[in-house]
Short mmCIF file of C-alpha atoms and ligand atoms in Angstrom, two decimals:
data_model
loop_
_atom_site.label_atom_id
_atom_site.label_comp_id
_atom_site.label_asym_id
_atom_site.label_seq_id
_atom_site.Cartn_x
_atom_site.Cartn_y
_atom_site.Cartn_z
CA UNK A 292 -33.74 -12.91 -22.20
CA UNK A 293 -36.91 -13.66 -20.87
CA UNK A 294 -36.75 -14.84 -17.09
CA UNK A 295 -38.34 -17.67 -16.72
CA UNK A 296 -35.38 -19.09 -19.17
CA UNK A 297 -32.81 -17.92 -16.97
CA UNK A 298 -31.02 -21.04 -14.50
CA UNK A 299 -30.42 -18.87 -11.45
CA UNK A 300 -28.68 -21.46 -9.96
CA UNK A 301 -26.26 -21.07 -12.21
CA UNK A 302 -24.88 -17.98 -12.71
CA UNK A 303 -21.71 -17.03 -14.49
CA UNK A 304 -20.92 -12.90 -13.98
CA UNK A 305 -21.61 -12.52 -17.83
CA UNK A 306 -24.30 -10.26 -19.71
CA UNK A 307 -27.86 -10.98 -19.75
CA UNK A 308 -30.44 -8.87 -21.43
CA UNK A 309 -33.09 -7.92 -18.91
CA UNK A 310 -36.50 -6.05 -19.66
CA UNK A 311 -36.38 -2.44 -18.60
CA UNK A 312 -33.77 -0.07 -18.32
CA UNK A 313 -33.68 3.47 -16.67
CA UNK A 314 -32.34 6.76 -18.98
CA UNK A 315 -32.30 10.37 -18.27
CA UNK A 316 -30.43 13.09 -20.35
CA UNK A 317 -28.31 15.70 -19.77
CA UNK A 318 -28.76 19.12 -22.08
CA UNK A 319 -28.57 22.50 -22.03
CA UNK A 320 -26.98 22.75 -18.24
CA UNK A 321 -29.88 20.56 -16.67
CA UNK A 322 -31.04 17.19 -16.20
CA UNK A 323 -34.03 15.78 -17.68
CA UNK A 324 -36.60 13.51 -15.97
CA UNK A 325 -35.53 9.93 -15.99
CA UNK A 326 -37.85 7.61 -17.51
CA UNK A 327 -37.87 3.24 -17.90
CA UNK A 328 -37.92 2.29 -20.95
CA UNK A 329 -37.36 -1.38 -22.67
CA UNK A 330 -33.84 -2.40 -22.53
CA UNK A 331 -32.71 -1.35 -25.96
CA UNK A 332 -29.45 0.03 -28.15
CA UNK A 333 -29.65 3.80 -28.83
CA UNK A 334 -27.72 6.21 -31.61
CA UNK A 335 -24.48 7.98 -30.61
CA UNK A 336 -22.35 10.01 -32.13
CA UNK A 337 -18.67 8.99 -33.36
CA UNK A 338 -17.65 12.46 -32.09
CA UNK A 339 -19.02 11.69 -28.60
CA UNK A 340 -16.63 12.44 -25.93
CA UNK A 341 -16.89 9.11 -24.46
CA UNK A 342 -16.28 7.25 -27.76
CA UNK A 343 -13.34 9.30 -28.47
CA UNK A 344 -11.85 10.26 -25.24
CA UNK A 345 -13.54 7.71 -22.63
CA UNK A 346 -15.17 10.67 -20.76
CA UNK A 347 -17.39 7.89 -18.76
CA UNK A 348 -18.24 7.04 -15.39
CA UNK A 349 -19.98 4.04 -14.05
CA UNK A 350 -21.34 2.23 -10.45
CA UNK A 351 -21.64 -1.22 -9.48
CA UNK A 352 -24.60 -2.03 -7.23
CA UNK A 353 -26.61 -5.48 -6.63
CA UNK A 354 -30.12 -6.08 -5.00
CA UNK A 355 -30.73 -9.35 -3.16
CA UNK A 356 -33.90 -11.63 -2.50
CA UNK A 357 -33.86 -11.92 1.24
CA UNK A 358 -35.24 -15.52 2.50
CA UNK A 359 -38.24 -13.89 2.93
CA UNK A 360 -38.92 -13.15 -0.68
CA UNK A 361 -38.06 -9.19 -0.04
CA UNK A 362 -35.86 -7.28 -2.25
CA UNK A 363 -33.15 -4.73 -0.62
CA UNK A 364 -30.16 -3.14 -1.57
CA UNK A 365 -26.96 -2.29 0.42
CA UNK A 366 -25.63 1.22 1.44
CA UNK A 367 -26.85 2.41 -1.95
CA UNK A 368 -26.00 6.05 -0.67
CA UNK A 369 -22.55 5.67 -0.56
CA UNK A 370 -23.04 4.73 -4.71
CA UNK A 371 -24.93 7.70 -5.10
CA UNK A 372 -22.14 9.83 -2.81
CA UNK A 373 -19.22 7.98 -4.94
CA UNK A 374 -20.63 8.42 -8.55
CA UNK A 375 -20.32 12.27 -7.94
CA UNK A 376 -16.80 12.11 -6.52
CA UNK A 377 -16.56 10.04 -9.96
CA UNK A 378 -17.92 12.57 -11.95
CA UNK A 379 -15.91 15.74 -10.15
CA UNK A 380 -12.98 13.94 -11.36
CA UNK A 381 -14.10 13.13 -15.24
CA UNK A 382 -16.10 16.98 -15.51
CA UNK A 383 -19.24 14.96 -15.59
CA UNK A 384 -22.32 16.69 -14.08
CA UNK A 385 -23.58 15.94 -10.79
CA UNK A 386 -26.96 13.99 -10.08
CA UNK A 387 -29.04 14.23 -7.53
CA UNK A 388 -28.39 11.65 -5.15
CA UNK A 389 -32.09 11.07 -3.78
CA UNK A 390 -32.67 11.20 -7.37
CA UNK A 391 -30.45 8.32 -8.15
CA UNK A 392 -31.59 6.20 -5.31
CA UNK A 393 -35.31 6.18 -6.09
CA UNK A 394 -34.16 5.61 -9.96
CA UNK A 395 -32.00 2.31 -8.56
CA UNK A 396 -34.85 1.24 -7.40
CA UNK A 397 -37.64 1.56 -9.44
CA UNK A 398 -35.32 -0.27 -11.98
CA UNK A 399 -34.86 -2.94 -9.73
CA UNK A 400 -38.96 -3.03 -9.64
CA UNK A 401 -39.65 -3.20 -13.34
CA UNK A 402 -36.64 -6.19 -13.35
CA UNK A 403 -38.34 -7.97 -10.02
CA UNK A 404 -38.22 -11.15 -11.96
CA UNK A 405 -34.74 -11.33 -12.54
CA UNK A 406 -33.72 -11.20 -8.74
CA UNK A 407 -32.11 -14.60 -8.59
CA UNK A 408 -34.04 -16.33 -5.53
CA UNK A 409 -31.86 -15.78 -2.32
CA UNK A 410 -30.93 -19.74 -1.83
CA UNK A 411 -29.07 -19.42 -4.80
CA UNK A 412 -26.30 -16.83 -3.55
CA UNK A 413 -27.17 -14.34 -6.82
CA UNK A 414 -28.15 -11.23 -7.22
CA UNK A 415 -29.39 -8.42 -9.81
CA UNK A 416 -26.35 -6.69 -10.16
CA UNK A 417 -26.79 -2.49 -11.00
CA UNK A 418 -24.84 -1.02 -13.47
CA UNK A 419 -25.10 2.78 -13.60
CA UNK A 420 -23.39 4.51 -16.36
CA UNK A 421 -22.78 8.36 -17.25
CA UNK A 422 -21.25 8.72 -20.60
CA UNK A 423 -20.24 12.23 -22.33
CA UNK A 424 -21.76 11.36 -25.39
CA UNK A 425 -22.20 14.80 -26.96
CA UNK A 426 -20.07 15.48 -29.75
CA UNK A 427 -16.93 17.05 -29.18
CA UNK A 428 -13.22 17.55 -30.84
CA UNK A 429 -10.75 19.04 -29.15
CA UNK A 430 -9.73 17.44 -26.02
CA UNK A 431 -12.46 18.98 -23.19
CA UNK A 432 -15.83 17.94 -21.57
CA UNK A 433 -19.21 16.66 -23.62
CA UNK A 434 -21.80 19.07 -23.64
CA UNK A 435 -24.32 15.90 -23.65
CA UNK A 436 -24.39 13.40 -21.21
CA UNK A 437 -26.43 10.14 -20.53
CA UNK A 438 -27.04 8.51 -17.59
CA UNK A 439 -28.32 4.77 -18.01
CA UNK A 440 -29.19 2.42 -15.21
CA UNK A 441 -29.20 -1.10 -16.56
CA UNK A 442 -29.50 -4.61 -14.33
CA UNK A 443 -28.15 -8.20 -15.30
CA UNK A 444 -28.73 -10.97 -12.83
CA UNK A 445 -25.00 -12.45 -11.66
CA UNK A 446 -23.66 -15.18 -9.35
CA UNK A 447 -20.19 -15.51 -8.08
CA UNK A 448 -17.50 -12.96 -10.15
CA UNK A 449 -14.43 -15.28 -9.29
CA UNK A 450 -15.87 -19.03 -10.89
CA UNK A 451 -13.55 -20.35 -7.85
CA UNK A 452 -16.23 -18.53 -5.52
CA UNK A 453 -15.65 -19.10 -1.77
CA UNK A 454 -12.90 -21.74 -2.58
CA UNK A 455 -10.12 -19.09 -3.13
CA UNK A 456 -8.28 -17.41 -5.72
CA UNK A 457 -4.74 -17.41 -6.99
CA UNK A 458 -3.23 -13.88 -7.71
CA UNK A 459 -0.08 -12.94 -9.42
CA UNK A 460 1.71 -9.86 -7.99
CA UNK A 461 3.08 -7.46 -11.10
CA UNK A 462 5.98 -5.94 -11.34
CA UNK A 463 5.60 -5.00 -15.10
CA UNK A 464 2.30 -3.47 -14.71
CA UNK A 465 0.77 -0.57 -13.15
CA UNK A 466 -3.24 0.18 -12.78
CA UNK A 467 -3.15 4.35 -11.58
CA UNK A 468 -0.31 7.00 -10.44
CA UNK A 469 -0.87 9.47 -8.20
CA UNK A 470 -2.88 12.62 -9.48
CA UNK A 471 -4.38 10.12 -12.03
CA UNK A 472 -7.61 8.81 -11.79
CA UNK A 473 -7.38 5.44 -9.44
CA UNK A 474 -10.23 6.35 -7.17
CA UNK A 475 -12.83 7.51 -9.57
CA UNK A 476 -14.53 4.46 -11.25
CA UNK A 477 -13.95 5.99 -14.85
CA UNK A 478 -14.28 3.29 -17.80
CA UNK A 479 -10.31 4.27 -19.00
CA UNK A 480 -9.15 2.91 -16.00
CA UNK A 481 -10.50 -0.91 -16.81
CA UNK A 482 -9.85 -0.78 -20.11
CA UNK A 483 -6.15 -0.80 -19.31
CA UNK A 484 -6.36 -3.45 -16.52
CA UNK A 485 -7.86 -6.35 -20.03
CA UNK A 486 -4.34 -6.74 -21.05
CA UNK A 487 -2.42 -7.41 -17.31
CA UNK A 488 -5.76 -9.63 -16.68
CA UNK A 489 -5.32 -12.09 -19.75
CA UNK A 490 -1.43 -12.57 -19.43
CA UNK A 491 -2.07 -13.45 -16.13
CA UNK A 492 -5.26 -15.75 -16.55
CA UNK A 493 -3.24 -17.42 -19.59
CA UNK A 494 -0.73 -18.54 -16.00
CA UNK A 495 -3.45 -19.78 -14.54
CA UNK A 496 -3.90 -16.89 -12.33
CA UNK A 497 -7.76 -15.33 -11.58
CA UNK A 498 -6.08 -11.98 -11.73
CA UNK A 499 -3.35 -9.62 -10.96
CA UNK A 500 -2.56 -7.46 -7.04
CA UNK A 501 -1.22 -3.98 -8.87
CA UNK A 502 1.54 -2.30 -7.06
CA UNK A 503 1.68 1.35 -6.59
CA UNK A 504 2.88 2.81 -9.62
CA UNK A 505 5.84 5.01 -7.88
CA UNK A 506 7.77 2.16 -5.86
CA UNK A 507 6.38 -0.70 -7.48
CA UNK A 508 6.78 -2.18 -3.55
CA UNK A 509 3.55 -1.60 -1.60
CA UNK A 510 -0.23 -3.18 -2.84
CA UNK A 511 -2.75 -0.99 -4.09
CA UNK A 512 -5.52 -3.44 -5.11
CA UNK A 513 -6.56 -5.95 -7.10
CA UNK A 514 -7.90 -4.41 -10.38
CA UNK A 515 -11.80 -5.64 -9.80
CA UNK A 516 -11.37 -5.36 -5.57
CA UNK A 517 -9.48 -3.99 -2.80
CA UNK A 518 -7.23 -5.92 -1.33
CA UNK A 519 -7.19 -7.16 2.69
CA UNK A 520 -4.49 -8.85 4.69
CA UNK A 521 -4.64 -10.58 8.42
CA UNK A 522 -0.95 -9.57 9.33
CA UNK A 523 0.57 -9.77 13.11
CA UNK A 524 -3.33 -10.35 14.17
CA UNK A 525 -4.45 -7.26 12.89
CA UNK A 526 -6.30 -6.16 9.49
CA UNK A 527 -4.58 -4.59 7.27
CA UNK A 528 -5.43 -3.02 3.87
CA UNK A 529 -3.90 -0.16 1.79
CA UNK A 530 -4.79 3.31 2.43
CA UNK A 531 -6.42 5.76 0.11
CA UNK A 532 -4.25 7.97 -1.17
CA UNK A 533 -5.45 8.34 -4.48
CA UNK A 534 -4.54 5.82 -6.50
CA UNK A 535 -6.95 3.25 -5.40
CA UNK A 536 -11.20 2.74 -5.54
CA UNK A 537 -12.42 3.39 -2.28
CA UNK A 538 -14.51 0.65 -2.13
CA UNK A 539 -18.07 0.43 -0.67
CA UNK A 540 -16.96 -3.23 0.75
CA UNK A 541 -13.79 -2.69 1.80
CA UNK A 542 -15.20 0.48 4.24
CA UNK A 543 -17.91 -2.08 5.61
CA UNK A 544 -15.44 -4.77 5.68
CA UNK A 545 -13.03 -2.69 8.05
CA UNK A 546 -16.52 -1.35 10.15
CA UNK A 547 -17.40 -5.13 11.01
CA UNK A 548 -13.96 -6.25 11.59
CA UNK A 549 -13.57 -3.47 14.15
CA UNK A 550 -16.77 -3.38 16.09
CA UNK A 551 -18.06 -6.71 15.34
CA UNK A 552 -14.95 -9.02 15.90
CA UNK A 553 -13.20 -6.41 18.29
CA UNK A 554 -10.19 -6.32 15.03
CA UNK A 555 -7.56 -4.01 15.12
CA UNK A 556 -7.93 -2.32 11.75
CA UNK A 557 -4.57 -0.64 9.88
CA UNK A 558 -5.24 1.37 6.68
CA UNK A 559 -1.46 1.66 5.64
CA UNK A 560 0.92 0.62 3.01
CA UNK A 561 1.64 -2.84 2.54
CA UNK A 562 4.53 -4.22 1.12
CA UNK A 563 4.57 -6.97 -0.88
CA UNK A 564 7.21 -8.31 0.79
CA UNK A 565 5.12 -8.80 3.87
CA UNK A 566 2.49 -11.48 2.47
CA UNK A 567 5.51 -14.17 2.10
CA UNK A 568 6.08 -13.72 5.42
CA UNK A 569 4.97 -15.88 7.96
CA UNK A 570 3.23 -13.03 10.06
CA UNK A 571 0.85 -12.37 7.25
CA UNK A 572 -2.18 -15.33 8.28
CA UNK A 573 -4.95 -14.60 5.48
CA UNK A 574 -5.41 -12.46 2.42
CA UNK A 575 -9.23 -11.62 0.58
CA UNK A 576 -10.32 -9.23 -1.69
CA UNK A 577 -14.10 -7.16 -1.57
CA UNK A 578 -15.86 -5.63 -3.86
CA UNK A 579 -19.58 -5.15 -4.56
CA UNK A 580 -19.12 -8.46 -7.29
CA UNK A 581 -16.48 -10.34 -5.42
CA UNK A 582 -18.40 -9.78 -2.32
CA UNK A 583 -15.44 -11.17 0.47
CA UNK A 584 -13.32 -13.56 -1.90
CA UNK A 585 -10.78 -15.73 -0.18
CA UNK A 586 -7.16 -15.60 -1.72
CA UNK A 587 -5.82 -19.05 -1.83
CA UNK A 588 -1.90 -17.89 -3.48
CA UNK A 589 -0.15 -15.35 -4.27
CA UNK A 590 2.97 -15.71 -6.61
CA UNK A 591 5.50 -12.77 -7.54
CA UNK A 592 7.64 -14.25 -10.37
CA UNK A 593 9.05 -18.00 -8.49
CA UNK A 594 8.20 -17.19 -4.97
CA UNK A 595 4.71 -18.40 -3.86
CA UNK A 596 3.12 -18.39 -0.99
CA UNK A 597 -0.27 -20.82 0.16
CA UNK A 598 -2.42 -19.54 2.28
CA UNK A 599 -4.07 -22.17 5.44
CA UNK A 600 -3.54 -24.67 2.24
CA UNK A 601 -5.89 -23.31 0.61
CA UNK A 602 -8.35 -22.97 3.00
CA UNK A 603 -10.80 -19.54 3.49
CA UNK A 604 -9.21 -18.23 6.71
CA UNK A 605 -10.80 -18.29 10.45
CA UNK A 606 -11.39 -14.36 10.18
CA UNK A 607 -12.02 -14.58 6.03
CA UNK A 608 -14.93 -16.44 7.00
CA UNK A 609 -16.24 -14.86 10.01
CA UNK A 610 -16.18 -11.47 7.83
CA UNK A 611 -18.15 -12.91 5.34
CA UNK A 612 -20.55 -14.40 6.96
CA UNK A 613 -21.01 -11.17 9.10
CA UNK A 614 -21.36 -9.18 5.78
CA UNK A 615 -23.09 -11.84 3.34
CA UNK A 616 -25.66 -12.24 6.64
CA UNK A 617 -26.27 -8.25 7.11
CA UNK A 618 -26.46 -8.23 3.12
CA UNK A 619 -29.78 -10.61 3.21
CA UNK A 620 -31.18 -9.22 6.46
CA UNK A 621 -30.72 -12.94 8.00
CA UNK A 622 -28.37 -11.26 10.88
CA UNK A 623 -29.42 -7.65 12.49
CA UNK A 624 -28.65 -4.50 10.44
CA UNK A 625 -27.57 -2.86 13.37
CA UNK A 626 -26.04 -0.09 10.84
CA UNK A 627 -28.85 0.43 8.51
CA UNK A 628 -26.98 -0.18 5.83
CA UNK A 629 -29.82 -2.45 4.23
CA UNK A 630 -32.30 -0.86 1.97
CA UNK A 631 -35.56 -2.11 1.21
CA UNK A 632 -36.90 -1.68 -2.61
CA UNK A 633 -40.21 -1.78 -1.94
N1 PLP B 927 -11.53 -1.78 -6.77
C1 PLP B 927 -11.95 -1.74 -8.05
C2 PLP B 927 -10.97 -1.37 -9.10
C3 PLP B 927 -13.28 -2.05 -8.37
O1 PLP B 927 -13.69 -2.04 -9.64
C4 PLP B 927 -14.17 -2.39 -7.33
C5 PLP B 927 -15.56 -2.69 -7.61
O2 PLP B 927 -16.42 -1.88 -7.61
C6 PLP B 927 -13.70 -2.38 -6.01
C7 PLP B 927 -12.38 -2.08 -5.77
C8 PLP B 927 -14.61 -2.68 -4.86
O3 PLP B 927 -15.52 -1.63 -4.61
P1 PLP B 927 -16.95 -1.90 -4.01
O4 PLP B 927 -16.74 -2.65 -2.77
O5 PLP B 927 -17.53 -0.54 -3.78
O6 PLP B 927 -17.71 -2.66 -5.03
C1 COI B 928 -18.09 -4.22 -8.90
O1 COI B 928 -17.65 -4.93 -8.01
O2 COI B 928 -19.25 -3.79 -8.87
C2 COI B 928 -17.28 -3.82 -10.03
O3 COI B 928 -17.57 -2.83 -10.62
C3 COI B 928 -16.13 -4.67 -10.38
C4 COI B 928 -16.00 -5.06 -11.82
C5 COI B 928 -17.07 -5.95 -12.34
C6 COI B 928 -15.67 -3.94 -12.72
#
């Protein structure tokens, strides 16, 4: 779509076709160059790996306008760092981190245009992909891959935005065991999570909180976002153990809340029991798309409990506009977490 059709004021977090997309090739034990070239389909196999057996890895990055027209991207080292703890898991081939930061952005560059302007909350989001797609039978690793940066300009993930979100707990499913692959961000594990998400949306729910898959009793996340929790004064969210995507978000959420508001932080297990009670003040979600998203309910089966009726809560809000603020350069990036494109 061309971009001076786009409304960037109003965004969905749906698929737009943008202009230029980056692609580099993996043969013969090495890397190629990477190259842009125009968005576009390209032939696979039906033996490829990733086709049959959902060898695939992917990222999810977004570059903001900043009020003064510039265009930056946040910690998009710890992408780089995670997409090869992604591929370790998957027997996907590493890639050069610096490599993959100068490739982010010089396909932000050639999609300038499509950076929604910064009074309109969107952004270009990033969506690197590494798929096995060389043929292959038996049950073992591509010998091809392909590596594919692509950009699509989003607003808000959750329609509700800022307003709050009502989640369903499940008891009947599960999104990743231990020893499975929960913390890599591998395609299969999504694919599984379409099923949970449409029962649940049918209820009126935006989506489900998964519960670890041994006890079915303490939160692991929230299938798109890891979860967060103001409990006894103190912020809580579940540790990594595994089963869960260490978000980019959620590790800058927890940074802020600790040195910027002075927070207690507790990475532990949370039971589910402990968000109907009364000690439990707020609940949000983060992720790269759902940015700090305030939970308005959470229901398990008939019990239900409203959070500040339905209000974002006192620290909900101070985290996000500490993080949204850093994010657009329009409070100090004491952290240098901000990186500029250009
Ligand atoms: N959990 C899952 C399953 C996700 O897909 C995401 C999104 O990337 C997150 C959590 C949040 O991670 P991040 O903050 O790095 O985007
Ligand atoms: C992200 O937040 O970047 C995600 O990848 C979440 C979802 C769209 C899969």
């Amino acid at each position: 779509m061309k971009a001076e059709d786009i409304d960037f004021y109003n965004l969905g977090f749906e698929f737009i076709e943008t202009e230029t997309m980056y692609v580099v090739d993996y043969k013969e034990g090495t890397w190629s160059e990477g190259k842009l070239v125009p968005f576009g389909s390209f032939e696979i196999s039906p033996g490829a790996c990733i086709l049959n057996y959902g060898q695939g890895i992917f990222e999810g990055m977004k570059a903001l306008k900043t009020k003064d027209g510039e265009i930056v991207l946040f910690r998009p080292g710890e992408n780089a760092k995670r997409l090869n703890e992604s591929a370790e898991r998957m027997l996907i081939p590493s890639y050069d981190e610096e490599t993959f930061i100068e490739a982010v952005k010089q396909v932000v560059k050639a999609n300038k245009q499509y950076v929604p302007p910064a009074d309109s909350g969107g952004a270009l989001y990033i969506r690197p992909i590494i798929i096995g797609n060389g043929p292959i039978l038996g049950v073992a690793p591509a010998k091809e891959y392909k590596l594919i940066i692509f950009t699509v300009p989003v607003g808000p993930y959750f329609p509700e935005g800022f307003k709050g979100i009502d989640l369903e707990i499940s008891l009947k499913y599960t999104r990743a065991a231990p020893g499975g692959t929960g913390y890599a961000k591998t395609c299969c594990n999504y694919a599984g999570t379409m099923k949970p998400a449409k029962e649940t949306k049918e209820k009126g729910f935006a989506q489900i909180i998964y519960l670890d898959a041994v006890h079915k009793r303490y939160i692991d996340e929230v299938g798109t976002a890891n979860f967060f929790a103001v409990i006894d004064g103190k912020l809580a969210t579940p540790k990594l153990t595994g089963t869960i995507l260490p978000g980019i978000t959620r590790k800058s959420v927890l940074e802020l809340a600790s040195r910027e508001l002075g927070m207690d932080i507790e990475e532990r297990d949370i039971s589910y029991e402990e968000v109907f009670e009364d000690r439990c003040t707020e609940a949000f979600c983060t992720g790269t798309a759902a940015v700090i998203t305030p939970i308005a309910s959470i229901t398990l089966n008939e019990k239900k409990r409203v959070f500040n009726n339905r209000e974002p809560g006192e620290i909900t809000v101070k985290l996000y506009d500490l993080l949204t603020g850093i994010q657009r350069l329009e409070k100090e990036d004491k952290y240098g977490w901000v990186v500029k494109v250009e």
